[in-house]
C-alpha atoms as an extended CHARMM CRD file, in Angstrom:
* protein
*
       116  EXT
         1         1  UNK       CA              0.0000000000        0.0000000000        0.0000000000  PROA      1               0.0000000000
         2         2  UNK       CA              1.3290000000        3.3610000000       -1.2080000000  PROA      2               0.0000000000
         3         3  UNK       CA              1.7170000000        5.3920000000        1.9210000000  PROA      3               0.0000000000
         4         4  UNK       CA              2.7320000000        9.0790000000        1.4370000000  PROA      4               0.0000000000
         5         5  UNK       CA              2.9090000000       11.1850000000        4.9020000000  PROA      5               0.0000000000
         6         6  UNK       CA              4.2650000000       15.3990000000        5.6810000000  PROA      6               0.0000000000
         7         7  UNK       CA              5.6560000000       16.4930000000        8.3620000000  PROA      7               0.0000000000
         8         8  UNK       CA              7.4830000000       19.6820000000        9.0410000000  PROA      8               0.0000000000
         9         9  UNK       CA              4.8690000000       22.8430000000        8.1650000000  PROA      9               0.0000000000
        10        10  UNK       CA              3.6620000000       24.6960000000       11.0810000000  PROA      10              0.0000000000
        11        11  UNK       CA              3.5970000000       28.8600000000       11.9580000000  PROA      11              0.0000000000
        12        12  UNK       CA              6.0120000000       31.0190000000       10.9970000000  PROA      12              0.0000000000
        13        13  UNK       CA              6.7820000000       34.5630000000       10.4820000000  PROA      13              0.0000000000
        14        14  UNK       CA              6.8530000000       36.3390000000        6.8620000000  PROA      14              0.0000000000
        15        15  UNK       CA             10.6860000000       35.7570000000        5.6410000000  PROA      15              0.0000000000
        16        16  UNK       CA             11.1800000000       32.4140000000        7.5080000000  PROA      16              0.0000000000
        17        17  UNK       CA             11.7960000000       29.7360000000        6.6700000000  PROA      17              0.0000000000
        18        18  UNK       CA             10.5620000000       25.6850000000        6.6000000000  PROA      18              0.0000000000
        19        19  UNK       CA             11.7050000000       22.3240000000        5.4130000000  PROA      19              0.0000000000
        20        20  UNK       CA              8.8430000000       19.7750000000        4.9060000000  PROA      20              0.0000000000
        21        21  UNK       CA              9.4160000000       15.7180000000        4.5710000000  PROA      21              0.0000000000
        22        22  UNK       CA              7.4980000000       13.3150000000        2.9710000000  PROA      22              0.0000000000
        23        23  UNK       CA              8.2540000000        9.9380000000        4.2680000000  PROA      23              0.0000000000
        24        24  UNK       CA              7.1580000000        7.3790000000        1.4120000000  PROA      24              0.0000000000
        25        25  UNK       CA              6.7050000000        3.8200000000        1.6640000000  PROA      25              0.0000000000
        26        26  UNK       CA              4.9740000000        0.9850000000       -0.0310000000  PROA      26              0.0000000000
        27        27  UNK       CA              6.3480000000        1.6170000000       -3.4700000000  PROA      27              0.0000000000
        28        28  UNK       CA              9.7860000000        1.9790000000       -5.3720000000  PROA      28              0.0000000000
        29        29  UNK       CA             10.5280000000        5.2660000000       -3.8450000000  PROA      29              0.0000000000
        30        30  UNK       CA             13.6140000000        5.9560000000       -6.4910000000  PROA      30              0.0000000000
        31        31  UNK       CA             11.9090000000        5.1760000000       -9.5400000000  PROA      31              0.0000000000
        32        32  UNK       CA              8.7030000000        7.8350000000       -9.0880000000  PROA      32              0.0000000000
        33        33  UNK       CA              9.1930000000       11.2920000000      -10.0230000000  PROA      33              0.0000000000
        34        34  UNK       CA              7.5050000000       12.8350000000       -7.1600000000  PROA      34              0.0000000000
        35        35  UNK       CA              5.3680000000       16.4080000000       -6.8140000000  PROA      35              0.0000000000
        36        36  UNK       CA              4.4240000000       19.4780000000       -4.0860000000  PROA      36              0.0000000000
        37        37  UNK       CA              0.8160000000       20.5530000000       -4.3860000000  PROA      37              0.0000000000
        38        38  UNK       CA             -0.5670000000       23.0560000000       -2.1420000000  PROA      38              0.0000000000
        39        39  UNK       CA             -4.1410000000       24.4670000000       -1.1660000000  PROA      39              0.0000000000
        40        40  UNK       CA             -4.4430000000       27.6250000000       -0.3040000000  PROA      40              0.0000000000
        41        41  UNK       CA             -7.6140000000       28.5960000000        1.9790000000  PROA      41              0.0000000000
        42        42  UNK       CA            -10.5640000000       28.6590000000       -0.0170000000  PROA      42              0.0000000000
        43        43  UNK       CA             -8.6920000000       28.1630000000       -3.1510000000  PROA      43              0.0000000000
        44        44  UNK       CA             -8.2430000000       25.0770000000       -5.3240000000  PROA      44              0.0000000000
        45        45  UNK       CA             -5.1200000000       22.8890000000       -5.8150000000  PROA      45              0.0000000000
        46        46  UNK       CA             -2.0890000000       24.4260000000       -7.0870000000  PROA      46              0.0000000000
        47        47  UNK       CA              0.9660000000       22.3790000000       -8.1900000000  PROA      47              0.0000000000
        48        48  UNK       CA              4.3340000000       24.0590000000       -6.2820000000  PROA      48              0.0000000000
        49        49  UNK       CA              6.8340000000       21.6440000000       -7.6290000000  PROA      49              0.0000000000
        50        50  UNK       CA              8.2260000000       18.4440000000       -9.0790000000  PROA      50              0.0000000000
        51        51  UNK       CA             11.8960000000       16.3870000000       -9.2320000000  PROA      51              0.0000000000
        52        52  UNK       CA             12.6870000000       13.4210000000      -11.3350000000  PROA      52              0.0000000000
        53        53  UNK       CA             12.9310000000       10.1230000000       -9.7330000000  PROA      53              0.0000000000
        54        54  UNK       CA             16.6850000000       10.3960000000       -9.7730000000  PROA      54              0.0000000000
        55        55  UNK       CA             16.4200000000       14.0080000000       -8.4660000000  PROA      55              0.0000000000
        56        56  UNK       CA             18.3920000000       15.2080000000      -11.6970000000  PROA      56              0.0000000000
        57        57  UNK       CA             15.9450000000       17.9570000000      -12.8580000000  PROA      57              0.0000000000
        58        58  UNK       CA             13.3940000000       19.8280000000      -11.1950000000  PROA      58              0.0000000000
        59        59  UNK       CA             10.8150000000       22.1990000000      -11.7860000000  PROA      59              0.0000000000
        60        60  UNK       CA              8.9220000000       24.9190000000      -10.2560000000  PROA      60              0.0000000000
        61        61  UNK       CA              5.4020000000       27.0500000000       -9.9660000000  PROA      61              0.0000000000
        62        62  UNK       CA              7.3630000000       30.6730000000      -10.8720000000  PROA      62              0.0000000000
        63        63  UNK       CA              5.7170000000       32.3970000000       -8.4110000000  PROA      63              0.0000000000
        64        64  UNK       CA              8.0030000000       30.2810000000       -5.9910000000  PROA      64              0.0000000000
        65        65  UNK       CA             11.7050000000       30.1010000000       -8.1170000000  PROA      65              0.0000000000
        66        66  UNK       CA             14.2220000000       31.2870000000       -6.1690000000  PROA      66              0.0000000000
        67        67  UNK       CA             12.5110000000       30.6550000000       -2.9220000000  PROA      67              0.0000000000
        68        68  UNK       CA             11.8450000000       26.9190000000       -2.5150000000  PROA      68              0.0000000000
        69        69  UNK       CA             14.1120000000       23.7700000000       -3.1120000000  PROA      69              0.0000000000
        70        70  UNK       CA             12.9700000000       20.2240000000       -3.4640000000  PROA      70              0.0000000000
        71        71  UNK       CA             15.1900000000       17.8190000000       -3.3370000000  PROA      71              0.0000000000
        72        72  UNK       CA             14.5980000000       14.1750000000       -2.4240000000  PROA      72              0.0000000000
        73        73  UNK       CA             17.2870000000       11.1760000000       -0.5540000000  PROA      73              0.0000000000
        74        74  UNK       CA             16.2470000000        7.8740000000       -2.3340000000  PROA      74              0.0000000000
        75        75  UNK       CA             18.0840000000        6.1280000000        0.0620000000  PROA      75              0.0000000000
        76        76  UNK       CA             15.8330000000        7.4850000000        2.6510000000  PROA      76              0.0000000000
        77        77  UNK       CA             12.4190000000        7.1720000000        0.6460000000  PROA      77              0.0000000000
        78        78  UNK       CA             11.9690000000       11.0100000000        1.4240000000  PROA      78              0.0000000000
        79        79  UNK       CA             10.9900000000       14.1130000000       -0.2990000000  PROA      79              0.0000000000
        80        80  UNK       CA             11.8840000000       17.2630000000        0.5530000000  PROA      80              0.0000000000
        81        81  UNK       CA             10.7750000000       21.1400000000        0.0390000000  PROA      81              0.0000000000
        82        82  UNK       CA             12.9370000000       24.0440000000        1.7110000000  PROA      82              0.0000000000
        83        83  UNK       CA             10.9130000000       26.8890000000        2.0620000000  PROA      83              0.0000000000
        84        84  UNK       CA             12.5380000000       30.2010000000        2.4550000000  PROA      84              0.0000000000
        85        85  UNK       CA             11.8460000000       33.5300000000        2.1440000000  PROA      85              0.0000000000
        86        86  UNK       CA              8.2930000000       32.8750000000        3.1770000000  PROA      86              0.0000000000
        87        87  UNK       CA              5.3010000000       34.9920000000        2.3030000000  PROA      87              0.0000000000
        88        88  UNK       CA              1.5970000000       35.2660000000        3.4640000000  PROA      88              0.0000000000
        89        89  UNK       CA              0.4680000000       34.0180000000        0.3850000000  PROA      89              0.0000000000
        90        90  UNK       CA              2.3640000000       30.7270000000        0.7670000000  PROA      90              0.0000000000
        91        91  UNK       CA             -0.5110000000       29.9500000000        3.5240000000  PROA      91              0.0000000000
        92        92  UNK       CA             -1.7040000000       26.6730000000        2.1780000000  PROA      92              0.0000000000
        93        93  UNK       CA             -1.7460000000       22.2650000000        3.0670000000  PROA      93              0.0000000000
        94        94  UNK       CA              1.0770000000       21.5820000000        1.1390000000  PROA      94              0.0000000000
        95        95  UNK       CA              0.5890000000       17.5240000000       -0.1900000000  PROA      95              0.0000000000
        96        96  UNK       CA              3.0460000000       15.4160000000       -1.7120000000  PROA      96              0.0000000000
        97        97  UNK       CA              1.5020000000       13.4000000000       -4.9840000000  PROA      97              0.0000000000
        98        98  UNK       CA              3.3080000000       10.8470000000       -7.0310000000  PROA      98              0.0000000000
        99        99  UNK       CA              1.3990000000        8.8410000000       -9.7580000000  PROA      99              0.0000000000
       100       100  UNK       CA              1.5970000000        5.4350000000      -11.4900000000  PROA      100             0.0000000000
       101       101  UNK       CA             -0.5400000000        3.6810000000      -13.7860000000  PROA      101             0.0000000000
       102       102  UNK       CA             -3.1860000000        3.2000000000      -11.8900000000  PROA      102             0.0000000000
       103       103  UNK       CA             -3.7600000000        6.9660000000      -10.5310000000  PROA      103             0.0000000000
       104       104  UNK       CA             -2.4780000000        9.3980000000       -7.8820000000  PROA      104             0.0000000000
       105       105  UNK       CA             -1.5390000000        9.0210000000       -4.3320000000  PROA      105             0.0000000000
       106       106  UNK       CA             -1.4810000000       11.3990000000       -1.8950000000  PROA      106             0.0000000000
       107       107  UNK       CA             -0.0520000000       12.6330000000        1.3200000000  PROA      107             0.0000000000
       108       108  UNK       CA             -2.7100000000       13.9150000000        4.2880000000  PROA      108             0.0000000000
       109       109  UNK       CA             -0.8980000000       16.9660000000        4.0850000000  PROA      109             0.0000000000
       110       110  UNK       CA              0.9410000000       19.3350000000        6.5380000000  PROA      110             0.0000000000
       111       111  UNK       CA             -0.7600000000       22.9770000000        6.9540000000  PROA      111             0.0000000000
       112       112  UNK       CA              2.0390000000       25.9870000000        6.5720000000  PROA      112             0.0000000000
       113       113  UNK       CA              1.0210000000       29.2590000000        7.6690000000  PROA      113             0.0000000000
       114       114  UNK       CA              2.7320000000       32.3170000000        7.2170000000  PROA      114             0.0000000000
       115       115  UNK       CA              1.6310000000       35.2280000000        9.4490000000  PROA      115             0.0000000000
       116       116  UNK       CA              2.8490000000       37.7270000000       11.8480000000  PROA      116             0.0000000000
């Protein structure tokens, strides 16, 4: 069973700064490229970023270049996303989401909010 699960988001102050995990198990961690989403408050789901399954090229929502890393250790089955330079508008679940042939799995999600 695919098992997907954040840690790491919590309150913090505009320009701080958070690292999230995603601790995956029940599948070939090192062969699934592997995505952020986030949901904003009242908004729908917005994709934040994405890294190959051998971490050799990633991509990001522009609004967030510059600001947040992802980065994943295969030997530890874990994703990563650095968050820095944090903004009110980053408010939001953030979910990890990787996908196979039969559909998407997803994370329950860990809640970031940015506020002073």
């Amino acid at each position: 069973e695919v098992q997907l699960v954040e840690s790491g988001g919590g309150l913090v102050q505009p320009g701080g700064s958070l690292r999230l995990s995603c601790a995956a198990s029940g599948f070939t961690f090192n062969s699934f490229a592997m995505s952020w989403v986030r949901q904003a408050p009242g908004k729908g789901l917005e994709w934040v970023s994405a890294i190959a399954s051998d971490g050799g090229s990633t991509r990001y929502l522009d609004s967030v270049k510059g600001r947040f890393t992802i980065s994943r250790d295969n030997a530890k089955n874990t994703l990563y996303l650095q968050l820095n330079s944090l903004k009110p508008e980053d408010t939001a679940v953030y979910y990890c989401v990787t996908t196979d042939e039969t559909g998407a799995y997803w994370g329950q999600g860990t809640r970031v909010t940015v506020s002073s």
